[in-house]
Amino acid sequence: MNFVETRGNDGIKPVEATFSHAILNPSASFGGLYVPKELPKLEENFIQNHVDKSYKELAFDILKAFEIDIDDDEINKALALYDNFDDASNPCPVVRVKDDLFVHEQYHGPTRAFKDMALQPFGSILSSIAKKRDEHYLILAATSGDTGPAALNTFKNKENIQVACLYPDGGTSDVQRLQMVCEDGDNLKVLGIHGNFDDAQSALKNLLASQSFKDELERDGIKLSAANSVNFGRIIFQIIYHFWSYIQLHKQEEITFGEKIYLVVPSGNFGNVLGGFYAQEMGLPIEKLLVASNENDILTQWINTGVYDIRDKELKLTKSPAMDILKSSNIERVIYSLYGPKRTKEFFDDLNEKKIFTMTQKETEELKKYFSAINSDDAYGAKVIKNFLDDGYLMDPHTATCLKAYEELKEKDLKTVIYSTAEWTKFSPTVLNALHENSTSYVDKEALEIISKEYNATLPSSIKELFSAKINHDSVINKENIEEEIVKFIKG
Ligand SMILES: *Cc1c(COP(=O)(O)O)cnc(C)c1O
């Protein structure tokens, strides 16, 4: 199947692209994104036929439905990485926490957050295509905490790929920082930046725009690609697990075939919930996708009013930092699906020029057929964490934002799956503050130890080992020196 561009074609880039092209060169004409030309419709009994299949078999069949230009043995090699999750047969378990409420745990991979679900197989696929084409790629990443560790982990020692990862020094949790600076692999460079996440991200944008930098890369025969969720190579793996949610509920005899369910997704860049939207379009019986946000309420505002307005908005730093966002990239793919490329280009031109776009009432009604949205604050999240622990379930602050949607947005009495995007171990000081109802400032190591002791919670060895691991990347630099450092790195 071929891929097309969300904002139409500029006459220079190809009008249609293969999957390989779309993931190696993720930026499309006019700053748009690649999307499948049409979504595959699965056979009528697809879900029934997969009830007794493994996650890898389900994933394989969904990838094949997209007719991607990747050989079967490369697909299988990529999917085999799910064997490294806690339970190879069930990489993302769906567990019941209350009568009609289930948690889909997406954090059982190597870096303990949902990014592994897609980045693990994606890293393998990207490297295999680059190798096949005999091309070399540099992946640049700026991270606020979860993407960096997951990208470094998946690309370490992969052929034909180098990764340079920028993080704000002091702006991530200790666990997240250690996951990055302790990662080894000759093809990885991790740089702390003096400044906050915005500084790291804008430094990366400057680098992408720098002619001297591009010249250097070209001289060494290196191309640039991206590993964030603008890359469809991540999105395709984020469709699969929504089918898994449904199949798991069926296996647990909670639903009958065809019965609809709600999915609640804690959202930032909208990649996770976009996977749910695509799954629904492919035939998964979803009543509605409920979008949870934190105090950065731009997604709630957009879905409820049809207006995306960031003119007077400032990014707020919250206890669910992976959802702190103003510009959410993947809403563009939904907009393209519902209103086509011409409208998509109009909206995003408006957003770039005026920091606002406005949909018609009719367009907004269409959007609301698929999505409902609500946001909550850190104090609400802390109460949720405490209440659930009282019932024996430990959750992270991102997962906690889902409960507001569960309580307030459901219109029908249907089973609901909330997505747990990180393990509590990645945000242990916030979790401990919630459990102890205090605001003491803890370091991660201390909070991890207290929680595991007091609440008998298991610490995965990958987290425990971080605190005695060798630090392989100790540079913290000024923004002005980033280009020089990365050029030094690619020159080996
Ligand atoms: C990335 C991330 C999110 C947001 O997911 P999007 O696909 O960007 O909407 C939520 N929670 C955690 C823990 C994450 O790492």
Coordinates of C-alpha atoms and ligand atoms in Angstrom, one line a residue:
M1 CA 0.0 0.0 0.0
N2 CA 1.2 3.5 -0.7
F3 CA 1.4 6.6 1.4
V4 CA 0.2 10.1 0.6
E5 CA 0.7 13.5 2.2
T6 CA -1.6 15.2 4.7
R7 CA -1.2 18.7 3.1
G8 CA -1.1 17.7 -0.5
N9 CA 1.9 17.5 -2.8
D10 CA 4.4 20.3 -3.7
G11 CA 5.4 18.9 -7.1
I12 CA 8.9 18.0 -5.9
K13 CA 8.4 15.1 -3.5
P14 CA 6.8 11.9 -4.8
V15 CA 3.0 12.1 -5.0
E16 CA 2.8 8.6 -3.5
A17 CA 5.4 6.9 -1.4
T18 CA 6.2 3.4 -0.2
F19 CA 6.2 2.6 3.5
S20 CA 10.0 2.5 3.4
H21 CA 10.2 5.9 1.9
A22 CA 7.7 7.4 4.3
I23 CA 9.6 6.1 7.4
L24 CA 13.0 7.0 6.1
N25 CA 11.9 10.5 5.0
P26 CA 9.0 11.3 7.4
S27 CA 8.6 15.0 6.5
A28 CA 6.1 15.4 3.6
S29 CA 5.3 18.4 1.4
F30 CA 4.4 21.8 3.0
G31 CA 5.5 20.4 6.4
G32 CA 2.8 17.7 6.4
L33 CA 3.0 14.0 7.3
Y34 CA 2.6 10.7 5.5
V35 CA -0.6 8.7 5.9
P36 CA -1.8 5.5 4.3
K37 CA -3.7 6.2 1.1
E38 CA -6.5 4.2 2.5
L39 CA -6.8 2.1 5.6
P40 CA -7.1 -1.7 5.1
K41 CA -10.5 -3.1 6.0
L42 CA -10.0 -6.3 7.9
E43 CA -12.0 -9.4 7.1
E44 CA -15.2 -9.8 8.9
N45 CA -14.1 -12.4 11.3
F46 CA -10.6 -10.9 11.9
I47 CA -11.1 -10.5 15.6
Q48 CA -12.7 -13.9 16.2
N49 CA -9.9 -15.5 14.2
H50 CA -7.3 -13.9 16.4
V51 CA -8.6 -14.8 19.8
D52 CA -6.2 -17.7 20.2
K53 CA -3.3 -16.1 18.4
S54 CA -0.2 -14.6 20.0
Y55 CA 0.5 -10.9 20.1
K56 CA 3.2 -11.4 17.4
E57 CA 0.8 -13.3 15.2
L58 CA -1.8 -10.5 15.6
A59 CA 0.8 -7.9 14.8
F60 CA 2.1 -9.8 11.8
D61 CA -1.4 -10.0 10.3
I62 CA -2.2 -6.4 10.8
L63 CA 1.1 -5.3 9.3
K64 CA 0.5 -7.5 6.3
A65 CA -2.9 -5.9 5.8
F66 CA -1.1 -2.7 5.2
E67 CA 0.9 -4.4 2.4
I68 CA 4.1 -2.7 3.6
D69 CA 7.2 -3.2 1.5
I70 CA 9.2 -5.0 4.2
D71 CA 10.2 -8.7 3.9
D72 CA 8.4 -11.2 6.2
D73 CA 11.7 -12.2 7.8
E74 CA 12.5 -8.6 8.7
I75 CA 9.0 -8.1 10.1
N76 CA 9.4 -11.3 12.2
K77 CA 12.8 -10.1 13.4
A78 CA 11.3 -6.8 14.5
L79 CA 8.3 -8.5 16.3
A80 CA 10.6 -10.9 18.1
L81 CA 11.7 -8.0 20.2
Y82 CA 8.4 -8.3 22.1
D83 CA 10.0 -11.5 23.5
N84 CA 12.1 -9.2 25.7
F85 CA 9.1 -7.8 27.5
D86 CA 8.2 -9.1 30.9
D87 CA 5.9 -11.7 29.5
A88 CA 6.7 -12.7 25.9
S89 CA 3.3 -14.2 25.3
N90 CA 1.5 -11.1 26.6
P91 CA 3.7 -8.0 26.2
C92 CA 0.9 -5.6 27.2
P93 CA -1.5 -7.2 29.7
V94 CA -5.0 -5.9 30.2
V95 CA -6.0 -6.2 33.8
R96 CA -9.3 -5.6 35.6
V97 CA -9.3 -2.9 38.3
K98 CA -13.0 -2.4 38.9
D99 CA -16.3 -3.8 37.7
D100 CA -16.3 -2.4 34.2
L101 CA -12.8 -0.8 34.2
F102 CA -9.6 -2.3 32.8
V103 CA -6.0 -1.1 32.6
H104 CA -4.0 -1.9 29.5
E105 CA -0.4 -1.8 30.8
Q106 CA 1.9 -0.6 28.0
Y107 CA 5.0 -0.3 30.1
H108 CA 6.4 -3.8 30.3
G109 CA 9.2 -3.2 27.8
P110 CA 12.9 -2.4 28.4
T111 CA 12.5 1.3 29.3
R112 CA 9.2 1.0 31.3
A113 CA 7.1 3.3 29.2
F114 CA 4.7 2.9 26.3
K115 CA 7.2 4.3 23.8
D116 CA 8.8 0.8 23.7
M117 CA 5.6 -0.7 22.2
A118 CA 6.4 0.9 18.9
L119 CA 10.0 2.0 19.1
Q120 CA 11.3 -1.5 19.7
P121 CA 10.1 -3.0 16.5
F122 CA 10.5 0.3 14.6
G123 CA 14.2 0.5 15.4
S124 CA 14.7 -2.9 13.9
I125 CA 12.7 -2.2 10.7
L126 CA 14.4 1.2 10.1
S127 CA 17.9 -0.3 10.5
S128 CA 17.0 -3.1 8.1
I129 CA 15.7 -0.8 5.4
A130 CA 18.8 1.5 5.7
K131 CA 21.1 -1.5 5.4
K132 CA 19.3 -2.9 2.4
R133 CA 19.6 0.5 0.6
D134 CA 23.2 0.9 1.8
E135 CA 22.3 4.2 3.3
H136 CA 23.4 5.8 6.6
Y137 CA 21.0 7.7 8.8
L138 CA 21.3 10.0 11.7
I139 CA 18.3 10.2 14.1
L140 CA 18.1 13.4 16.1
A141 CA 15.9 13.4 19.2
A142 CA 15.1 16.0 21.8
T143 CA 13.4 14.4 24.7
S144 CA 11.6 15.5 27.9
G145 CA 12.1 12.0 29.2
D146 CA 10.5 8.9 27.7
T147 CA 11.3 9.0 24.0
G148 CA 15.0 9.4 24.5
P149 CA 15.6 6.2 26.6
A150 CA 13.3 4.2 24.3
A151 CA 15.0 5.5 21.1
L152 CA 18.5 4.9 22.5
N153 CA 17.6 1.4 23.6
T154 CA 16.1 0.3 20.3
F155 CA 18.9 1.8 18.1
K156 CA 21.9 0.8 20.1
N157 CA 24.4 -1.1 18.0
K158 CA 22.0 -1.2 15.1
E159 CA 23.7 -1.0 11.7
N160 CA 23.5 2.1 9.5
I161 CA 21.9 4.2 12.2
Q162 CA 23.4 6.7 14.6
V163 CA 21.5 8.6 17.2
A164 CA 22.1 11.9 18.9
C165 CA 19.8 12.6 21.8
L166 CA 19.4 15.9 23.6
Y167 CA 17.8 16.2 27.0
P168 CA 17.4 19.2 29.3
D169 CA 19.8 18.8 32.2
G170 CA 17.7 18.8 35.4
G171 CA 14.5 18.6 33.4
T172 CA 14.0 14.8 33.5
S173 CA 13.7 12.4 36.3
D174 CA 16.8 10.7 37.6
V175 CA 15.6 7.4 36.2
Q176 CA 15.0 8.8 32.8
R177 CA 18.4 10.6 32.8
L178 CA 20.3 7.4 33.9
Q179 CA 18.5 5.4 31.3
M180 CA 20.0 7.7 28.7
V181 CA 23.5 8.5 30.0
C182 CA 24.2 4.8 31.0
E183 CA 23.2 3.4 27.6
D184 CA 26.2 2.1 25.7
G185 CA 26.7 1.7 22.0
D186 CA 29.2 3.3 19.7
N187 CA 26.4 4.7 17.5
L188 CA 24.8 6.7 20.4
K189 CA 25.5 10.2 21.6
V190 CA 23.7 11.7 24.5
L191 CA 24.0 15.3 25.4
G192 CA 22.6 17.2 28.3
I193 CA 21.7 20.8 27.5
H194 CA 21.8 23.7 29.9
G195 CA 18.2 24.8 29.6
N196 CA 14.7 23.4 29.6
F197 CA 12.9 21.0 27.1
D198 CA 11.9 23.9 24.9
D199 CA 15.6 25.0 24.6
A200 CA 16.6 21.4 23.7
Q201 CA 13.8 21.2 21.1
S202 CA 14.5 24.6 19.6
A203 CA 18.2 23.8 19.4
L204 CA 17.3 20.7 17.5
K205 CA 15.2 22.7 15.1
N206 CA 18.0 25.2 14.5
L207 CA 20.3 22.3 13.8
L208 CA 17.9 20.9 11.2
A209 CA 17.8 24.3 9.5
S210 CA 21.6 24.8 9.6
Q211 CA 23.2 24.7 6.2
S212 CA 26.7 24.0 7.6
F213 CA 25.3 21.0 9.4
K214 CA 23.6 19.6 6.3
D215 CA 26.8 20.1 4.4
E216 CA 28.8 18.2 7.0
L217 CA 26.2 15.3 6.9
E218 CA 26.2 15.2 3.1
R219 CA 30.0 15.1 3.0
D220 CA 29.9 12.0 5.1
G221 CA 27.0 10.5 3.1
I222 CA 24.6 10.7 6.1
K223 CA 20.9 11.4 5.8
L224 CA 18.6 12.6 8.5
S225 CA 15.5 10.8 9.7
A226 CA 13.2 11.1 12.8
A227 CA 12.0 8.7 15.5
N228 CA 9.2 10.7 17.0
S229 CA 5.6 10.0 16.3
V230 CA 5.5 12.1 13.1
N231 CA 7.0 8.9 11.7
F232 CA 4.3 6.5 10.5
G233 CA 6.7 3.7 11.3
R234 CA 5.8 4.2 14.9
I235 CA 2.1 4.7 14.3
I236 CA 1.6 1.4 12.5
F237 CA 2.8 -0.4 15.7
Q238 CA 0.4 1.6 17.8
I239 CA -2.7 0.3 16.0
I240 CA -2.1 -3.3 16.9
Y241 CA -2.4 -3.1 20.7
H242 CA -5.9 -1.6 20.6
F243 CA -7.0 -4.8 18.9
W244 CA -5.2 -6.6 21.7
S245 CA -7.3 -4.7 24.3
Y246 CA -10.5 -6.0 22.6
I247 CA -9.3 -9.5 22.2
Q248 CA -8.2 -9.6 25.9
L249 CA -11.6 -8.5 27.1
H250 CA -13.1 -11.2 25.0
K251 CA -10.8 -13.8 26.3
Q252 CA -11.7 -12.8 29.8
E253 CA -15.3 -13.2 28.9
E254 CA -16.1 -9.6 29.6
I255 CA -17.5 -8.8 26.1
T256 CA -19.2 -10.6 23.3
F257 CA -18.1 -10.2 19.7
G258 CA -19.3 -6.9 18.3
E259 CA -19.9 -5.3 21.7
K260 CA -18.5 -1.8 21.8
I261 CA -16.0 -0.6 24.3
Y262 CA -14.5 2.8 25.4
L263 CA -10.8 3.5 25.2
V264 CA -9.3 6.2 27.4
V265 CA -5.9 7.4 26.3
P266 CA -3.6 9.9 28.2
S267 CA -2.5 12.1 25.3
G268 CA 0.2 14.5 24.3
N269 CA 1.3 14.2 20.7
F270 CA -1.8 12.1 20.0
G271 CA 0.0 9.1 18.5
N272 CA -1.4 6.6 21.0
V273 CA -5.0 7.6 20.5
L274 CA -4.5 8.0 16.7
G275 CA -3.7 4.3 16.7
G276 CA -7.1 3.7 18.3
F277 CA -8.8 5.9 15.7
Y278 CA -7.2 3.9 12.9
A279 CA -8.1 0.6 14.6
Q280 CA -11.7 1.8 14.7
E281 CA -11.7 2.8 11.0
M282 CA -10.3 -0.7 10.3
G283 CA -13.3 -2.3 12.0
L284 CA -12.6 -2.5 15.8
P285 CA -15.9 -2.0 17.7
I286 CA -15.0 1.2 19.7
E287 CA -17.9 3.3 21.1
K288 CA -15.7 6.3 21.5
L289 CA -12.1 7.4 22.1
L290 CA -11.8 9.4 25.3
V291 CA -8.8 11.7 25.3
A292 CA -7.3 12.6 28.7
S293 CA -5.1 15.6 29.2
N294 CA -3.4 17.3 32.1
E295 CA -3.5 21.1 32.8
N296 CA -2.2 21.7 29.3
D297 CA -5.7 21.5 27.9
I298 CA -5.2 22.2 24.3
L299 CA -6.6 18.9 23.1
T300 CA -9.7 19.3 25.3
Q301 CA -10.3 22.7 23.9
W302 CA -9.9 21.5 20.3
I303 CA -12.2 18.5 20.6
N304 CA -14.9 20.4 22.6
T305 CA -14.9 23.6 20.6
G306 CA -13.3 22.9 17.2
V307 CA -10.9 25.8 17.8
Y308 CA -7.1 25.1 18.3
D309 CA -5.9 28.3 19.8
I310 CA -2.4 28.7 21.2
R311 CA -2.1 32.5 21.0
D312 CA -2.2 33.0 24.8
K313 CA -1.2 29.6 26.0
E314 CA 2.0 28.9 27.8
L315 CA 3.3 25.4 28.4
K316 CA 2.7 24.3 32.0
L317 CA 5.1 21.9 33.7
T318 CA 3.0 19.2 35.3
K319 CA 3.5 15.9 37.2
S320 CA 2.6 14.1 33.9
P321 CA 5.4 15.7 31.8
A322 CA 5.0 13.4 28.8
M323 CA 1.6 15.0 28.2
D324 CA 2.9 18.6 28.5
I325 CA 2.2 19.9 25.0
L326 CA 1.0 22.9 23.0
K327 CA 1.4 21.7 19.4
S328 CA 0.2 18.1 19.1
S329 CA 1.5 16.6 15.9
N330 CA -0.8 13.7 15.2
I331 CA -4.1 15.5 15.3
E332 CA -3.1 16.3 11.7
R333 CA -3.6 12.7 10.7
V334 CA -7.2 12.7 12.1
I335 CA -7.9 16.0 10.4
Y336 CA -6.7 14.6 7.1
S337 CA -8.9 11.5 7.5
L338 CA -12.0 13.5 8.3
Y339 CA -11.7 16.6 6.1
G340 CA -9.0 15.9 3.4
P341 CA -5.7 17.5 2.4
K342 CA -7.0 20.9 1.3
R343 CA -8.6 21.7 4.7
T344 CA -5.6 20.2 6.5
K345 CA -3.3 22.5 4.8
E346 CA -5.6 25.5 5.5
F347 CA -5.7 24.7 9.2
F348 CA -2.0 24.2 9.7
D349 CA -1.1 27.2 7.6
D350 CA -3.4 29.2 10.0
L351 CA -1.8 27.6 13.0
N352 CA 1.7 28.5 11.8
E353 CA 0.8 32.0 10.8
K354 CA -1.8 33.0 13.4
K355 CA -1.3 30.4 16.1
I356 CA -5.0 29.5 15.8
F357 CA -7.3 27.5 13.5
T358 CA -11.0 27.2 13.6
M359 CA -13.2 24.4 12.3
T360 CA -16.8 24.8 11.2
Q361 CA -19.6 23.6 13.5
K362 CA -20.2 20.7 11.1
E363 CA -16.6 19.7 11.2
T364 CA -16.5 19.8 15.0
E365 CA -19.6 17.6 15.2
E366 CA -17.9 15.1 13.0
L367 CA -14.8 15.1 15.2
K368 CA -17.0 14.5 18.3
K369 CA -18.5 11.4 16.8
Y370 CA -15.1 9.8 17.4
F371 CA -13.6 11.6 20.3
S372 CA -14.5 13.2 23.6
A373 CA -12.0 14.9 25.8
I374 CA -11.4 16.2 29.3
N375 CA -8.5 17.4 31.4
S376 CA -7.5 17.3 35.0
D377 CA -4.9 18.7 37.3
D378 CA -2.1 17.2 39.4
A379 CA -4.1 17.4 42.7
Y380 CA -6.8 15.2 41.0
G381 CA -4.1 12.8 39.8
A382 CA -2.6 12.5 43.3
K383 CA -6.1 11.5 44.7
V384 CA -6.5 8.9 42.0
I385 CA -3.1 7.4 42.7
K386 CA -3.9 7.1 46.4
N387 CA -7.4 5.7 45.9
F388 CA -6.2 3.0 43.5
L389 CA -3.4 2.0 45.8
D390 CA -5.9 1.7 48.6
D391 CA -7.5 -1.0 46.4
G392 CA -4.1 -2.5 45.7
Y393 CA -3.3 -1.1 42.3
L394 CA -0.2 1.1 41.8
M395 CA -0.4 3.6 38.8
D396 CA 1.7 6.4 37.4
P397 CA 0.6 10.0 37.1
H398 CA -0.1 9.8 33.3
T399 CA -2.4 6.8 33.8
A400 CA -4.2 8.7 36.6
T401 CA -5.4 11.4 34.2
C402 CA -7.6 8.8 32.6
L403 CA -10.0 8.5 35.5
K404 CA -11.6 11.8 35.0
A405 CA -12.6 10.7 31.5
Y406 CA -13.9 7.4 32.8
E407 CA -16.0 9.2 35.4
E408 CA -17.3 12.1 33.3
L409 CA -17.3 11.3 29.6
K410 CA -19.0 7.9 29.4
E411 CA -22.5 8.1 28.0
K412 CA -23.2 4.4 27.9
D413 CA -22.8 1.5 30.3
L414 CA -19.9 -0.2 28.4
K415 CA -16.6 -1.7 29.4
T416 CA -13.8 0.7 29.4
V417 CA -10.0 0.3 28.9
I418 CA -7.7 3.0 30.2
Y419 CA -4.1 3.0 28.9
S420 CA -1.3 2.9 31.4
T421 CA 1.6 4.6 29.5
A422 CA 4.3 4.4 32.2
E423 CA 5.3 2.3 35.1
W424 CA 5.2 4.0 38.5
T425 CA 9.0 3.5 38.8
K426 CA 9.6 6.2 36.2
F427 CA 7.8 8.8 38.3
S428 CA 8.3 7.5 41.8
P429 CA 8.7 10.9 43.7
T430 CA 5.3 12.0 42.4
V431 CA 3.7 8.7 43.2
L432 CA 5.2 8.7 46.8
N433 CA 3.9 12.3 47.3
A434 CA 0.5 11.1 46.3
L435 CA 0.5 8.1 48.5
H436 CA 1.9 10.0 51.6
E437 CA -0.2 13.0 50.8
N438 CA 2.8 15.3 51.2
S439 CA 5.0 17.5 49.1
T440 CA 8.3 16.4 50.4
S441 CA 11.0 16.4 47.7
Y442 CA 12.4 13.0 47.2
V443 CA 15.1 11.8 44.8
D444 CA 14.1 8.8 42.7
K445 CA 16.3 6.3 44.5
E446 CA 14.8 7.1 47.8
A447 CA 11.2 7.1 46.5
L448 CA 11.7 3.8 44.7
E449 CA 13.0 2.2 47.9
I450 CA 10.3 3.5 50.1
I451 CA 7.5 2.6 47.8
S452 CA 8.8 -0.9 47.1
K453 CA 9.2 -1.5 50.8
E454 CA 6.0 0.0 52.2
Y455 CA 3.7 -1.2 49.5
N456 CA 5.5 -4.4 48.6
A457 CA 5.9 -3.2 45.0
T458 CA 8.3 -5.0 42.6
L459 CA 11.2 -3.0 41.2
P460 CA 12.3 -4.4 37.8
S461 CA 16.0 -5.1 37.6
S462 CA 16.4 -2.7 34.7
I463 CA 15.5 0.1 37.1
K464 CA 17.4 -1.1 40.1
E465 CA 20.6 -1.6 38.1
L466 CA 20.6 2.0 36.9
F467 CA 21.9 3.4 40.2
S468 CA 25.1 1.4 40.0
A469 CA 25.5 1.5 36.2
K470 CA 28.5 3.0 34.5
I471 CA 27.9 6.5 33.0
N472 CA 28.8 6.5 29.4
H473 CA 27.7 10.0 28.4
D474 CA 28.7 12.7 30.8
S475 CA 28.6 15.9 28.6
V476 CA 26.3 18.7 29.6
I477 CA 26.8 21.6 27.2
N478 CA 25.6 24.9 26.1
K479 CA 23.2 25.2 23.1
E480 CA 25.8 27.0 21.0
N481 CA 28.0 23.9 21.1
I482 CA 25.5 21.3 20.0
E483 CA 26.4 21.3 16.3
E484 CA 30.1 21.0 16.9
E485 CA 29.6 18.1 19.3
I486 CA 27.3 16.2 16.9
V487 CA 29.6 16.7 14.0
K488 CA 32.5 15.4 16.1
F489 CA 30.4 12.4 16.9
I490 CA 29.4 11.5 13.3
K491 CA 33.0 11.9 12.3
G492 CA 33.8 9.1 14.9
Ligands
LIG1 C1 4.6 9.7 25.1 C2 3.7 9.5 26.4 C3 2.4 9.9 26.4 C4 1.7 10.7 25.3 O1 1.5 9.8 24.2 P1 1.2 10.5 22.7 O2 1.2 9.4 21.8 O3 2.3 11.5 22.5 O4 -0.2 11.1 22.9 C5 1.7 9.7 27.6 N1 2.2 9.1 28.6 C6 3.5 8.7 28.6 C7 4.1 8.1 29.9 C8 4.3 8.9 27.5 O5 5.6 8.5 27.5

